[in-house]
mmCIF file of C-alpha atoms in Angstrom:
data_model
loop_
_atom_site.group_PDB
_atom_site.id
_atom_site.type_symbol
_atom_site.label_atom_id
_atom_site.label_comp_id
_atom_site.label_asym_id
_atom_site.label_seq_id
_atom_site.Cartn_x
_atom_site.Cartn_y
_atom_site.Cartn_z
ATOM 1 C CA UNK A 1444 101.314 79.889 105.755
ATOM 2 C CA UNK A 1445 104.413 79.025 107.777
ATOM 3 C CA UNK A 1446 104.057 82.239 109.800
ATOM 4 C CA UNK A 1447 100.469 81.214 110.654
ATOM 5 C CA UNK A 1448 101.809 77.874 111.866
ATOM 6 C CA UNK A 1449 104.457 79.553 114.005
ATOM 7 C CA UNK A 1450 102.219 82.320 115.362
ATOM 8 C CA UNK A 1451 98.511 81.413 115.194
ATOM 9 C CA UNK A 1452 97.794 84.135 117.774
ATOM 10 C CA UNK A 1453 99.174 87.504 118.850
ATOM 11 C CA UNK A 1454 102.287 87.481 121.074
ATOM 12 C CA UNK A 1455 104.166 90.033 123.111
ATOM 13 C CA UNK A 1456 107.694 89.979 121.692
ATOM 14 C CA UNK A 1457 109.126 88.011 118.786
ATOM 15 C CA UNK A 1458 112.743 87.997 117.633
ATOM 16 C CA UNK A 1459 113.753 87.620 113.981
ATOM 17 C CA UNK A 1460 117.245 86.141 114.264
ATOM 18 C CA UNK A 1461 119.573 86.707 111.314
ATOM 19 C CA UNK A 1462 116.876 88.943 109.855
ATOM 20 C CA UNK A 1463 118.760 90.047 106.736
ATOM 21 C CA UNK A 1464 116.827 92.791 104.964
ATOM 22 C CA UNK A 1465 113.568 91.911 106.723
ATOM 23 C CA UNK A 1466 111.676 89.508 104.441
ATOM 24 C CA UNK A 1467 110.279 87.698 107.489
ATOM 25 C CA UNK A 1468 110.363 90.714 109.802
ATOM 26 C CA UNK A 1469 107.673 92.595 107.873
ATOM 27 C CA UNK A 1470 105.312 89.607 108.204
ATOM 28 C CA UNK A 1471 105.662 89.648 111.992
ATOM 29 C CA UNK A 1472 104.676 93.273 112.646
ATOM 30 C CA UNK A 1473 100.943 92.586 112.899
ATOM 31 C CA UNK A 1474 101.449 89.475 115.049
ATOM 32 C CA UNK A 1475 103.352 90.888 118.018
ATOM 33 C CA UNK A 1476 103.463 93.925 120.274
ATOM 34 C CA UNK A 1477 107.202 94.163 119.631
ATOM 35 C CA UNK A 1478 109.404 92.784 116.841
ATOM 36 C CA UNK A 1479 113.180 92.805 117.311
ATOM 37 C CA UNK A 1480 115.248 92.075 114.202
ATOM 38 C CA UNK A 1481 118.782 90.875 114.996
ATOM 39 C CA UNK A 1482 121.219 91.144 112.083
ATOM 40 C CA UNK A 1483 125.068 91.296 112.141
ATOM 41 C CA UNK A 1484 125.578 92.732 108.632
ATOM 42 C CA UNK A 1485 125.488 96.538 108.702
ATOM 43 C CA UNK A 1486 124.326 96.920 105.117
ATOM 44 C CA UNK A 1487 121.418 94.509 105.358
ATOM 45 C CA UNK A 1488 120.422 95.870 108.761
ATOM 46 C CA UNK A 1489 120.320 99.398 107.318
ATOM 47 C CA UNK A 1490 117.959 98.246 104.541
ATOM 48 C CA UNK A 1491 115.758 96.527 107.122
ATOM 49 C CA UNK A 1492 115.612 99.588 109.385
ATOM 50 C CA UNK A 1493 114.565 101.788 106.468
ATOM 51 C CA UNK A 1494 112.005 99.438 104.946
ATOM 52 C CA UNK A 1495 110.480 97.943 108.128
ATOM 53 C CA UNK A 1496 110.233 100.886 110.550
ATOM 54 C CA UNK A 1497 107.778 98.998 112.773
ATOM 55 C CA UNK A 1498 110.563 96.669 113.939
ATOM 56 C CA UNK A 1499 113.575 97.431 116.136
ATOM 57 C CA UNK A 1500 116.716 96.504 114.202
ATOM 58 C CA UNK A 1501 119.727 95.690 116.389
ATOM 59 C CA UNK A 1502 123.283 94.512 115.866
ATOM 60 C CA UNK A 1503 123.774 90.955 117.070
ATOM 61 C CA UNK A 1504 124.070 87.305 116.130
ATOM 62 C CA UNK A 1505 122.679 83.984 117.248
ATOM 63 C CA UNK A 1506 125.492 83.384 119.699
ATOM 64 C CA UNK A 1507 125.105 86.871 121.240
ATOM 65 C CA UNK A 1508 121.551 88.251 121.259
ATOM 66 C CA UNK A 1509 121.379 91.775 122.789
ATOM 67 C CA UNK A 1510 118.174 91.162 124.783
ATOM 68 C CA UNK A 1511 117.462 90.471 128.469
ATOM 69 C CA UNK A 1512 116.693 87.062 129.928
ATOM 70 C CA UNK A 1513 113.210 85.599 129.489
ATOM 71 C CA UNK A 1514 111.775 88.436 127.403
ATOM 72 C CA UNK A 1515 110.692 86.735 124.143
ATOM 73 C CA UNK A 1516 107.700 84.602 123.281
ATOM 74 C CA UNK A 1517 109.325 83.330 120.086
ATOM 75 C CA UNK A 1518 112.648 83.446 118.265
ATOM 76 C CA UNK A 1519 112.458 82.805 114.518
ATOM 77 C CA UNK A 1520 115.285 82.283 112.034
ATOM 78 C CA UNK A 1521 114.463 82.462 108.325
ATOM 79 C CA UNK A 1522 117.115 80.893 106.065
ATOM 80 C CA UNK A 1523 119.748 81.892 108.606
ATOM 81 C CA UNK A 1524 120.013 79.121 111.180
ATOM 82 C CA UNK A 1525 122.692 77.222 109.235
ATOM 83 C CA UNK A 1526 125.034 80.224 109.550
ATOM 84 C CA UNK A 1527 125.050 79.978 113.373
ATOM 85 C CA UNK A 1528 127.061 77.816 115.743
ATOM 86 C CA UNK A 1529 124.177 75.610 116.933
ATOM 87 C CA UNK A 1530 125.103 74.725 120.526
ATOM 88 C CA UNK A 1531 125.912 78.238 121.833
ATOM 89 C CA UNK A 1532 123.045 79.661 119.790
ATOM 90 C CA UNK A 1533 120.549 77.203 121.283
ATOM 91 C CA UNK A 1534 121.679 78.151 124.784
ATOM 92 C CA UNK A 1535 121.491 81.855 123.922
ATOM 93 C CA UNK A 1536 118.013 81.494 122.423
ATOM 94 C CA UNK A 1537 116.924 79.578 125.534
ATOM 95 C CA UNK A 1538 118.204 82.459 127.653
ATOM 96 C CA UNK A 1539 116.061 85.109 125.943
ATOM 97 C CA UNK A 1540 112.943 82.932 125.627
ATOM 98 C CA UNK A 1541 110.209 82.724 128.216
ATOM 99 C CA UNK A 1542 109.491 79.210 129.525
ATOM 100 C CA UNK A 1543 107.357 77.423 126.915
ATOM 101 C CA UNK A 1544 108.412 79.971 124.319
ATOM 102 C CA UNK A 1545 109.698 78.465 121.103
ATOM 103 C CA UNK A 1546 112.428 78.550 118.510
ATOM 104 C CA UNK A 1547 111.326 78.396 114.893
ATOM 105 C CA UNK A 1548 113.616 77.823 111.910
ATOM 106 C CA UNK A 1549 112.445 78.073 108.327
ATOM 107 C CA UNK A 1550 114.118 77.657 104.950
ATOM 108 C CA UNK A 1551 112.152 79.033 101.980
ATOM 109 C CA UNK A 1552 112.727 79.419 98.278
ATOM 110 C CA UNK A 1553 111.829 78.127 94.843
ATOM 111 C CA UNK A 1554 111.069 74.419 95.070
ATOM 112 C CA UNK A 1555 113.858 72.588 93.193
ATOM 113 C CA UNK A 1556 111.366 69.830 92.390
ATOM 114 C CA UNK A 1557 108.843 72.267 90.875
ATOM 115 C CA UNK A 1558 108.247 72.186 87.120
ATOM 116 C CA UNK A 1559 109.837 75.575 86.376
ATOM 117 C CA UNK A 1560 112.980 74.867 88.380
ATOM 118 C CA UNK A 1561 113.390 71.403 86.845
ATOM 119 C CA UNK A 1562 113.024 72.905 83.359
ATOM 120 C CA UNK A 1563 115.425 75.747 84.160
ATOM 121 C CA UNK A 1564 118.052 73.408 85.549
ATOM 122 C CA UNK A 1565 117.807 71.097 82.531
ATOM 123 C CA UNK A 1566 118.102 73.950 80.021
ATOM 124 C CA UNK A 1567 120.991 75.581 81.869
ATOM 125 C CA UNK A 1568 122.839 72.281 82.148
ATOM 126 C CA UNK A 1569 122.399 71.709 78.406
ATOM 127 C CA UNK A 1570 123.595 75.248 77.694
ATOM 128 C CA UNK A 1571 126.709 74.631 79.801
ATOM 129 C CA UNK A 1572 127.490 71.390 77.960
ATOM 130 C CA UNK A 1573 127.219 73.138 74.603
ATOM 131 C CA UNK A 1574 129.381 76.049 75.734
ATOM 132 C CA UNK A 1575 132.059 73.921 77.391
ATOM 133 C CA UNK A 1576 131.616 70.165 76.762
ATOM 134 C CA UNK A 1577 132.414 68.028 79.761
ATOM 135 C CA UNK A 1578 132.142 70.921 82.206
ATOM 136 C CA UNK A 1579 129.039 72.184 83.955
ATOM 137 C CA UNK A 1580 129.092 75.822 85.009
ATOM 138 C CA UNK A 1581 127.218 75.804 88.300
ATOM 139 C CA UNK A 1582 127.753 79.528 88.719
ATOM 140 C CA UNK A 1583 125.597 80.152 85.632
ATOM 141 C CA UNK A 1584 122.958 77.764 86.907
ATOM 142 C CA UNK A 1585 122.971 79.628 90.197
ATOM 143 C CA UNK A 1586 122.033 82.877 88.485
ATOM 144 C CA UNK A 1587 118.533 81.498 87.944
ATOM 145 C CA UNK A 1588 118.168 78.831 90.607
ATOM 146 C CA UNK A 1589 119.598 80.847 93.470
ATOM 147 C CA UNK A 1590 118.579 79.503 96.875
ATOM 148 C CA UNK A 1591 116.677 76.583 95.315
ATOM 149 C CA UNK A 1592 120.067 74.857 95.157
ATOM 150 C CA UNK A 1593 120.378 75.061 98.948
ATOM 151 C CA UNK A 1594 120.988 71.769 100.747
ATOM 152 C CA UNK A 1595 118.112 70.287 102.700
ATOM 153 C CA UNK A 1596 118.296 71.972 106.095
ATOM 154 C CA UNK A 1597 116.905 70.855 109.429
ATOM 155 C CA UNK A 1598 116.723 72.060 112.997
ATOM 156 C CA UNK A 1599 118.536 69.501 115.125
ATOM 157 C CA UNK A 1600 118.220 69.507 118.916
ATOM 158 C CA UNK A 1601 121.170 67.730 120.563
ATOM 159 C CA UNK A 1602 121.285 66.477 124.123
ATOM 160 C CA UNK A 1603 122.078 68.999 126.815
ATOM 161 C CA UNK A 1604 120.036 71.944 125.533
ATOM 162 C CA UNK A 1605 116.652 72.927 127.057
ATOM 163 C CA UNK A 1606 114.493 72.325 123.981
ATOM 164 C CA UNK A 1607 112.031 69.615 122.979
ATOM 165 C CA UNK A 1608 112.574 67.732 119.746
ATOM 166 C CA UNK A 1609 111.177 69.866 116.917
ATOM 167 C CA UNK A 1610 107.968 69.556 114.938
ATOM 168 C CA UNK A 1611 108.243 69.869 111.154
ATOM 169 C CA UNK A 1612 105.857 71.129 108.482
ATOM 170 C CA UNK A 1613 106.292 71.839 104.763
ATOM 171 C CA UNK A 1614 104.310 74.425 102.831
ATOM 172 C CA UNK A 1615 104.134 74.846 99.041
ATOM 173 C CA UNK A 1616 102.540 77.431 96.781
ATOM 174 C CA UNK A 1617 102.800 78.719 93.193
ATOM 175 C CA UNK A 1618 103.585 82.250 92.071
ATOM 176 C CA UNK A 1619 103.343 83.550 88.481
ATOM 177 C CA UNK A 1620 106.438 85.694 87.874
ATOM 178 C CA UNK A 1621 107.535 87.686 84.832
ATOM 179 C CA UNK A 1622 111.167 88.473 84.022
ATOM 180 C CA UNK A 1623 111.251 91.648 86.114
ATOM 181 C CA UNK A 1624 109.790 89.795 89.094
ATOM 182 C CA UNK A 1625 112.233 86.915 88.712
ATOM 183 C CA UNK A 1626 115.106 89.397 88.645
ATOM 184 C CA UNK A 1627 113.573 91.065 91.692
ATOM 185 C CA UNK A 1628 113.499 87.689 93.445
ATOM 186 C CA UNK A 1629 117.166 87.196 92.590
ATOM 187 C CA UNK A 1630 117.845 90.617 94.104
ATOM 188 C CA UNK A 1631 116.505 89.535 97.512
ATOM 189 C CA UNK A 1632 119.246 86.929 98.003
ATOM 190 C CA UNK A 1633 121.869 87.962 100.542
ATOM 191 C CA UNK A 1634 124.803 86.973 98.318
ATOM 192 C CA UNK A 1635 123.426 89.328 95.628
ATOM 193 C CA UNK A 1636 122.664 92.204 98.020
ATOM 194 C CA UNK A 1637 126.219 92.255 99.343
ATOM 195 C CA UNK A 1638 127.852 92.332 95.893
ATOM 196 C CA UNK A 1639 129.512 95.436 94.543
ATOM 197 C CA UNK A 1640 127.072 97.446 92.434
ATOM 198 C CA UNK A 1641 128.816 96.756 89.112
ATOM 199 C CA UNK A 1642 128.999 93.025 89.825
ATOM 200 C CA UNK A 1643 125.330 92.913 90.807
ATOM 201 C CA UNK A 1644 124.340 94.749 87.603
ATOM 202 C CA UNK A 1645 126.313 92.237 85.514
ATOM 203 C CA UNK A 1646 124.600 89.320 87.269
ATOM 204 C CA UNK A 1647 121.157 90.821 86.621
ATOM 205 C CA UNK A 1648 121.992 91.428 82.965
ATOM 206 C CA UNK A 1649 123.161 87.850 82.444
ATOM 207 C CA UNK A 1650 120.189 86.414 84.329
ATOM 208 C CA UNK A 1651 117.777 88.420 82.166
ATOM 209 C CA UNK A 1652 119.481 87.166 79.008
ATOM 210 C CA UNK A 1653 119.239 83.553 80.156
ATOM 211 C CA UNK A 1654 115.573 83.964 81.022
ATOM 212 C CA UNK A 1655 114.893 85.378 77.545
ATOM 213 C CA UNK A 1656 117.081 83.140 75.410
ATOM 214 C CA UNK A 1657 116.707 79.810 77.211
ATOM 215 C CA UNK A 1658 113.277 80.024 78.829
ATOM 216 C CA UNK A 1659 111.412 82.504 76.608
ATOM 217 C CA UNK A 1660 110.520 84.762 79.541
ATOM 218 C CA UNK A 1661 110.483 88.474 78.736
ATOM 219 C CA UNK A 1662 107.979 91.312 78.849
ATOM 220 C CA UNK A 1663 104.624 90.161 80.180
ATOM 221 C CA UNK A 1664 105.380 86.439 79.776
ATOM 222 C CA UNK A 1665 105.246 84.705 83.153
ATOM 223 C CA UNK A 1666 106.336 81.393 84.579
ATOM 224 C CA UNK A 1667 104.556 79.577 87.401
ATOM 225 C CA UNK A 1668 107.256 79.072 89.994
ATOM 226 C CA UNK A 1669 106.629 76.602 92.815
ATOM 227 C CA UNK A 1670 107.894 77.719 96.213
ATOM 228 C CA UNK A 1671 108.454 75.612 99.325
ATOM 229 C CA UNK A 1672 109.038 76.356 102.975
ATOM 230 C CA UNK A 1673 110.386 73.791 105.430
ATOM 231 C CA UNK A 1674 109.537 74.941 108.941
ATOM 232 C CA UNK A 1675 110.746 73.561 112.265
ATOM 233 C CA UNK A 1676 109.438 74.504 115.730
ATOM 234 C CA UNK A 1677 110.956 73.527 119.077
ATOM 235 C CA UNK A 1678 109.535 74.504 122.481
ATOM 236 C CA UNK A 1679 111.813 75.679 125.266
ATOM 237 C CA UNK A 1680 111.448 73.423 128.259
ATOM 238 C CA UNK A 1681 110.410 75.147 131.470
#
């Protein structure tokens, strides 16, 4: 839905900035003649290159995009903009964009206000109080909630950069997920991907136990998980 809002028609070249392992990149392939995925982390970029061969994966970051001036119709950042230094990145994005091209920033994940996430947070908080009264273990909560605990993020356009003030849209949808799918969702988070293998296995094991023991989700049992995307779009001034 958010991708339709960003790119209602076909474009020439689109850049996925801070592309990670390519969750957004793969959705852009059919919408552009060329898709360039810019990612500084070698491990995540290697996964992207293998799994999304239709895109060109390159080493780079928001402050230093390895593309020529005025080549891109759109630059999109999915759950990555907050990792970049905004002022130099805005100037760098303006450099690679065509006049009237646009910057899009999107943050997506389980909706913390959705019924499943509210229930999960309540049960995990209660479990923490029972285990260690007076102390809440947010690391345990994070095993299930993951990026839903992210702070509200916005695209801010300060004075002195060649961009219009951004438009904003929110999109919500529900997905029925079983335990394996919820663990798979956990496995897409960058902080999980970059863990050592033994640490990642331990996190998955604990998350599966919590899903079973606290939420009753195992086997074919599913939970309807509400997702939300907050999307921001700012046009480069000519």
